[in-house]
């Protein structure tokens, strides 16, 4: 797979393309349809890349989520398995750093956002035994290093793309994620502090939201409830 850079306007959106625009491949990664058939740790599992990226403009890094092939710690000489990885790409020279989840962990990446207030990227993953077995995790990444991890509940099962079930209010330095409402998870929005990763009481427990968006000018978070056909508005990080 390749990560491409675009310049100018997008003709696919029905707009005229800037004739001076250029497009080039910022980074490319080899893939395999079956990690069990390889011993090459540079390979990504085919189709595992999430359709969302986050950009750290200060460090000129683009964060891509995917699954990388790695040994199975339970059977080191046996077949390899895919593990969650966050790839920090420097588009200026195409170099990249893989931030791999430890082999054997049950996590899979959902989404990533960049928080300018904290100078950090945040990755939302599903997996783990917390929340009644429907667990998850929030990772804080500064540059190419994981500087903090916090337990969370798994992403909401509501209709919607998991890429859009995470957002950030920069002025409040808070991370919001749409979480499931079964097992030990309360539903609604999970909330974590961007600096400490300490959790807060969930907002509007019960519904499962399918997509989130933040307005950093007004300090509001919008959450789509596809079951009831409504959009909930959370003002300054509260219900």
mmCIF file of C-alpha atoms in Angstrom:
data_model
loop_
_atom_site.group_PDB
_atom_site.id
_atom_site.type_symbol
_atom_site.label_atom_id
_atom_site.label_comp_id
_atom_site.label_asym_id
_atom_site.label_seq_id
_atom_site.Cartn_x
_atom_site.Cartn_y
_atom_site.Cartn_z
ATOM 1 C CA UNK A 1 0.000 0.000 0.000
ATOM 2 C CA UNK A 2 1.064 3.616 -0.477
ATOM 3 C CA UNK A 3 0.339 6.872 1.320
ATOM 4 C CA UNK A 4 0.015 9.676 -1.198
ATOM 5 C CA UNK A 5 0.359 13.428 -0.960
ATOM 6 C CA UNK A 6 -2.005 15.683 -2.919
ATOM 7 C CA UNK A 7 -1.685 19.241 -4.082
ATOM 8 C CA UNK A 8 -4.304 21.673 -5.306
ATOM 9 C CA UNK A 9 -7.983 20.911 -5.828
ATOM 10 C CA UNK A 10 -9.677 17.530 -6.134
ATOM 11 C CA UNK A 11 -11.423 16.780 -9.401
ATOM 12 C CA UNK A 12 -13.173 13.823 -7.763
ATOM 13 C CA UNK A 13 -15.066 16.325 -5.627
ATOM 14 C CA UNK A 14 -16.295 18.077 -8.749
ATOM 15 C CA UNK A 15 -13.757 20.898 -8.506
ATOM 16 C CA UNK A 16 -11.203 22.102 -10.986
ATOM 17 C CA UNK A 17 -7.709 20.726 -10.461
ATOM 18 C CA UNK A 18 -4.893 23.218 -9.997
ATOM 19 C CA UNK A 19 -2.638 22.647 -13.044
ATOM 20 C CA UNK A 20 0.418 23.379 -10.911
ATOM 21 C CA UNK A 21 -0.490 20.776 -8.317
ATOM 22 C CA UNK A 22 1.664 17.718 -7.849
ATOM 23 C CA UNK A 23 1.016 14.330 -6.342
ATOM 24 C CA UNK A 24 3.637 11.967 -5.044
ATOM 25 C CA UNK A 25 3.882 8.886 -2.867
ATOM 26 C CA UNK A 26 5.021 9.830 0.634
ATOM 27 C CA UNK A 27 5.579 6.252 1.799
ATOM 28 C CA UNK A 28 4.883 2.706 0.677
ATOM 29 C CA UNK A 29 4.508 -0.494 2.684
ATOM 30 C CA UNK A 30 4.515 -4.087 1.388
ATOM 31 C CA UNK A 31 1.531 -6.235 2.365
ATOM 32 C CA UNK A 32 0.593 -9.892 2.592
ATOM 33 C CA UNK A 33 -2.836 -11.545 2.607
ATOM 34 C CA UNK A 34 -1.729 -14.035 5.272
ATOM 35 C CA UNK A 35 0.724 -13.282 8.100
ATOM 36 C CA UNK A 36 0.817 -16.998 8.926
ATOM 37 C CA UNK A 37 2.776 -17.599 5.725
ATOM 38 C CA UNK A 38 5.588 -15.123 6.338
ATOM 39 C CA UNK A 39 8.479 -14.413 8.687
ATOM 40 C CA UNK A 40 8.965 -10.881 7.373
ATOM 41 C CA UNK A 41 8.290 -8.257 10.026
ATOM 42 C CA UNK A 42 8.178 -5.446 7.469
ATOM 43 C CA UNK A 43 4.895 -6.710 6.000
ATOM 44 C CA UNK A 44 1.473 -5.290 6.824
ATOM 45 C CA UNK A 45 -1.647 -7.426 6.718
ATOM 46 C CA UNK A 46 -3.541 -6.701 3.506
ATOM 47 C CA UNK A 47 -6.553 -4.448 4.015
ATOM 48 C CA UNK A 48 -5.629 -3.673 7.626
ATOM 49 C CA UNK A 49 -4.833 0.020 7.155
ATOM 50 C CA UNK A 50 -7.524 2.247 8.645
ATOM 51 C CA UNK A 51 -9.053 4.895 6.431
ATOM 52 C CA UNK A 52 -8.065 7.690 8.815
ATOM 53 C CA UNK A 53 -4.786 9.473 9.517
ATOM 54 C CA UNK A 54 -3.668 12.201 11.899
ATOM 55 C CA UNK A 55 -1.010 14.848 11.272
ATOM 56 C CA UNK A 56 1.439 16.354 13.747
ATOM 57 C CA UNK A 57 2.378 19.563 11.873
ATOM 58 C CA UNK A 58 5.124 20.583 14.287
ATOM 59 C CA UNK A 59 7.042 17.332 13.875
ATOM 60 C CA UNK A 60 5.902 16.807 10.266
ATOM 61 C CA UNK A 61 4.570 13.334 11.000
ATOM 62 C CA UNK A 62 1.569 11.484 9.587
ATOM 63 C CA UNK A 63 0.140 8.663 11.707
ATOM 64 C CA UNK A 64 -1.217 5.596 9.915
ATOM 65 C CA UNK A 65 -2.954 2.685 11.679
ATOM 66 C CA UNK A 66 -2.609 -0.887 10.424
ATOM 67 C CA UNK A 67 -1.682 -4.446 11.449
ATOM 68 C CA UNK A 68 1.895 -5.704 11.112
ATOM 69 C CA UNK A 69 2.999 -9.352 10.893
ATOM 70 C CA UNK A 70 4.863 -10.534 14.001
ATOM 71 C CA UNK A 71 5.793 -13.764 15.818
ATOM 72 C CA UNK A 72 3.242 -15.356 18.116
ATOM 73 C CA UNK A 73 4.775 -15.324 21.639
ATOM 74 C CA UNK A 74 2.646 -18.327 22.596
ATOM 75 C CA UNK A 75 4.279 -20.292 19.766
ATOM 76 C CA UNK A 76 7.559 -18.565 18.785
ATOM 77 C CA UNK A 77 8.451 -21.143 16.150
ATOM 78 C CA UNK A 78 4.946 -21.311 14.732
ATOM 79 C CA UNK A 79 2.910 -19.140 12.409
ATOM 80 C CA UNK A 80 3.101 -15.373 12.694
ATOM 81 C CA UNK A 81 0.058 -13.254 13.516
ATOM 82 C CA UNK A 82 -1.006 -9.657 12.843
ATOM 83 C CA UNK A 83 -0.527 -7.099 15.631
ATOM 84 C CA UNK A 84 -1.742 -3.518 15.863
ATOM 85 C CA UNK A 85 0.791 -0.917 14.769
ATOM 86 C CA UNK A 86 0.854 2.861 14.469
ATOM 87 C CA UNK A 87 3.240 4.043 11.763
ATOM 88 C CA UNK A 88 4.703 7.546 12.089
ATOM 89 C CA UNK A 89 5.591 8.723 8.577
ATOM 90 C CA UNK A 90 7.836 11.665 7.711
ATOM 91 C CA UNK A 91 6.474 12.727 4.305
ATOM 92 C CA UNK A 92 9.497 14.907 3.531
ATOM 93 C CA UNK A 93 11.806 11.914 3.094
ATOM 94 C CA UNK A 94 9.473 8.894 3.232
ATOM 95 C CA UNK A 95 11.043 7.513 6.403
ATOM 96 C CA UNK A 96 8.785 5.855 8.949
ATOM 97 C CA UNK A 97 8.827 4.456 12.468
ATOM 98 C CA UNK A 98 6.578 1.553 13.430
ATOM 99 C CA UNK A 99 5.116 1.766 16.923
ATOM 100 C CA UNK A 100 4.060 -1.845 17.390
ATOM 101 C CA UNK A 101 1.724 -3.145 20.060
ATOM 102 C CA UNK A 102 3.442 -5.919 22.046
ATOM 103 C CA UNK A 103 3.075 -9.246 20.266
ATOM 104 C CA UNK A 104 0.288 -11.383 21.676
ATOM 105 C CA UNK A 105 -1.868 -8.534 22.940
ATOM 106 C CA UNK A 106 -5.529 -8.615 21.865
ATOM 107 C CA UNK A 107 -5.803 -5.030 20.665
ATOM 108 C CA UNK A 108 -6.846 -3.660 17.293
ATOM 109 C CA UNK A 109 -6.750 0.001 16.241
ATOM 110 C CA UNK A 110 -9.918 2.006 15.648
ATOM 111 C CA UNK A 111 -8.940 5.617 15.091
ATOM 112 C CA UNK A 112 -6.348 8.326 15.689
ATOM 113 C CA UNK A 113 -6.538 12.082 16.313
ATOM 114 C CA UNK A 114 -3.934 14.784 16.896
ATOM 115 C CA UNK A 115 -4.319 17.189 19.821
ATOM 116 C CA UNK A 116 -2.420 20.434 19.286
ATOM 117 C CA UNK A 117 -2.993 21.502 22.904
ATOM 118 C CA UNK A 118 -0.915 18.580 24.158
ATOM 119 C CA UNK A 119 1.318 18.101 21.112
ATOM 120 C CA UNK A 120 0.237 14.461 21.088
ATOM 121 C CA UNK A 121 -1.549 11.948 18.908
ATOM 122 C CA UNK A 122 -4.123 9.638 20.486
ATOM 123 C CA UNK A 123 -4.941 6.141 19.254
ATOM 124 C CA UNK A 124 -8.184 4.385 20.239
ATOM 125 C CA UNK A 125 -7.942 0.582 20.292
ATOM 126 C CA UNK A 126 -10.390 -2.248 20.979
ATOM 127 C CA UNK A 127 -9.408 -5.230 23.125
ATOM 128 C CA UNK A 128 -8.700 -6.264 26.688
ATOM 129 C CA UNK A 129 -10.720 -7.643 29.571
ATOM 130 C CA UNK A 130 -11.874 -4.388 31.161
ATOM 131 C CA UNK A 131 -15.482 -3.190 30.761
ATOM 132 C CA UNK A 132 -16.839 -6.700 31.257
ATOM 133 C CA UNK A 133 -14.674 -8.151 28.513
ATOM 134 C CA UNK A 134 -15.514 -5.429 26.015
ATOM 135 C CA UNK A 135 -12.424 -3.399 26.702
ATOM 136 C CA UNK A 136 -10.254 -0.946 24.872
ATOM 137 C CA UNK A 137 -7.363 1.442 25.357
ATOM 138 C CA UNK A 138 -6.265 4.989 24.615
ATOM 139 C CA UNK A 139 -2.588 5.477 23.730
ATOM 140 C CA UNK A 140 -0.871 8.864 23.810
ATOM 141 C CA UNK A 141 1.968 9.206 21.294
ATOM 142 C CA UNK A 142 4.459 12.069 21.259
ATOM 143 C CA UNK A 143 6.532 11.945 18.097
ATOM 144 C CA UNK A 144 7.380 8.260 17.778
ATOM 145 C CA UNK A 145 7.054 7.254 21.437
ATOM 146 C CA UNK A 146 4.073 5.985 23.411
ATOM 147 C CA UNK A 147 4.095 8.196 26.503
ATOM 148 C CA UNK A 148 0.937 6.935 28.164
ATOM 149 C CA UNK A 149 -1.785 4.305 28.059
ATOM 150 C CA UNK A 150 -5.205 4.307 29.688
ATOM 151 C CA UNK A 151 -7.950 1.671 29.797
ATOM 152 C CA UNK A 152 -11.158 2.451 27.948
ATOM 153 C CA UNK A 153 -14.274 0.619 26.834
ATOM 154 C CA UNK A 154 -14.491 -0.756 23.308
ATOM 155 C CA UNK A 155 -15.898 1.349 20.504
ATOM 156 C CA UNK A 156 -19.641 1.593 20.054
ATOM 157 C CA UNK A 157 -21.193 -1.077 17.855
ATOM 158 C CA UNK A 158 -23.603 1.459 16.362
ATOM 159 C CA UNK A 159 -23.755 1.759 12.600
ATOM 160 C CA UNK A 160 -20.888 3.956 11.527
ATOM 161 C CA UNK A 161 -17.202 3.929 10.726
ATOM 162 C CA UNK A 162 -14.963 3.341 13.758
ATOM 163 C CA UNK A 163 -12.597 5.921 12.251
ATOM 164 C CA UNK A 164 -15.084 8.599 13.345
ATOM 165 C CA UNK A 165 -15.727 7.414 16.907
ATOM 166 C CA UNK A 166 -12.904 9.489 18.404
ATOM 167 C CA UNK A 167 -12.484 13.263 18.600
ATOM 168 C CA UNK A 168 -10.729 15.950 20.639
ATOM 169 C CA UNK A 169 -11.602 19.371 22.055
ATOM 170 C CA UNK A 170 -8.274 21.176 21.937
ATOM 171 C CA UNK A 171 -9.172 24.111 24.189
ATOM 172 C CA UNK A 172 -10.282 21.742 26.953
ATOM 173 C CA UNK A 173 -7.538 19.211 26.181
ATOM 174 C CA UNK A 174 -10.072 16.379 26.376
ATOM 175 C CA UNK A 175 -10.438 13.233 24.306
ATOM 176 C CA UNK A 176 -13.913 11.843 23.555
ATOM 177 C CA UNK A 177 -14.750 8.371 22.261
ATOM 178 C CA UNK A 178 -18.044 6.657 21.424
ATOM 179 C CA UNK A 179 -18.188 3.497 23.518
ATOM 180 C CA UNK A 180 -20.356 0.389 23.589
ATOM 181 C CA UNK A 181 -23.236 -0.049 26.041
ATOM 182 C CA UNK A 182 -23.225 -3.762 26.781
ATOM 183 C CA UNK A 183 -21.288 -5.967 29.185
ATOM 184 C CA UNK A 184 -19.656 -3.659 31.689
ATOM 185 C CA UNK A 185 -19.593 -0.655 29.375
ATOM 186 C CA UNK A 186 -22.035 2.236 29.887
ATOM 187 C CA UNK A 187 -22.342 3.573 26.338
ATOM 188 C CA UNK A 188 -22.417 7.278 25.616
ATOM 189 C CA UNK A 189 -19.115 9.122 25.429
ATOM 190 C CA UNK A 190 -15.976 8.117 27.240
ATOM 191 C CA UNK A 191 -13.848 11.099 28.268
ATOM 192 C CA UNK A 192 -10.132 11.306 29.072
ATOM 193 C CA UNK A 193 -7.819 14.190 29.928
ATOM 194 C CA UNK A 194 -5.328 14.781 27.135
ATOM 195 C CA UNK A 195 -2.380 15.394 29.459
ATOM 196 C CA UNK A 196 -2.915 12.845 32.226
ATOM 197 C CA UNK A 197 -5.153 10.330 30.387
ATOM 198 C CA UNK A 198 -7.229 10.180 33.562
ATOM 199 C CA UNK A 199 -10.788 9.193 32.765
ATOM 200 C CA UNK A 200 -13.885 11.209 33.596
ATOM 201 C CA UNK A 201 -17.468 10.128 34.116
ATOM 202 C CA UNK A 202 -19.040 9.093 30.788
ATOM 203 C CA UNK A 203 -21.444 11.506 29.144
ATOM 204 C CA UNK A 204 -25.023 10.488 28.287
ATOM 205 C CA UNK A 205 -24.630 6.833 29.289
ATOM 206 C CA UNK A 206 -26.954 4.529 27.382
ATOM 207 C CA UNK A 207 -26.913 5.385 23.677
ATOM 208 C CA UNK A 208 -24.336 4.022 21.280
ATOM 209 C CA UNK A 209 -23.112 6.819 19.041
ATOM 210 C CA UNK A 210 -22.021 6.118 15.478
ATOM 211 C CA UNK A 211 -19.902 9.205 14.766
ATOM 212 C CA UNK A 212 -18.406 12.162 16.626
ATOM 213 C CA UNK A 213 -17.290 15.632 15.582
ATOM 214 C CA UNK A 214 -15.824 18.525 17.567
ATOM 215 C CA UNK A 215 -16.224 22.273 17.061
ATOM 216 C CA UNK A 216 -13.162 23.769 18.719
ATOM 217 C CA UNK A 217 -14.466 27.313 18.234
ATOM 218 C CA UNK A 218 -17.611 26.756 20.293
ATOM 219 C CA UNK A 219 -16.269 23.983 22.523
ATOM 220 C CA UNK A 220 -19.002 21.543 21.499
ATOM 221 C CA UNK A 221 -18.966 17.855 20.598
ATOM 222 C CA UNK A 222 -21.646 16.423 18.296
ATOM 223 C CA UNK A 223 -22.590 12.743 18.505
ATOM 224 C CA UNK A 224 -24.806 10.906 16.010
ATOM 225 C CA UNK A 225 -27.258 8.334 17.409
ATOM 226 C CA UNK A 226 -28.208 6.302 14.307
ATOM 227 C CA UNK A 227 -30.815 4.183 16.119
ATOM 228 C CA UNK A 228 -32.938 7.157 17.182
ATOM 229 C CA UNK A 229 -31.970 9.410 14.282
ATOM 230 C CA UNK A 230 -30.722 12.192 16.545
ATOM 231 C CA UNK A 231 -27.604 14.283 17.088
ATOM 232 C CA UNK A 232 -26.628 14.987 20.689
ATOM 233 C CA UNK A 233 -24.737 18.188 21.507
ATOM 234 C CA UNK A 234 -22.283 18.296 24.396
ATOM 235 C CA UNK A 235 -21.336 21.832 25.421
ATOM 236 C CA UNK A 236 -17.847 22.563 26.789
ATOM 237 C CA UNK A 237 -17.299 18.881 27.384
ATOM 238 C CA UNK A 238 -20.441 18.217 29.423
ATOM 239 C CA UNK A 239 -23.965 17.091 28.647
#
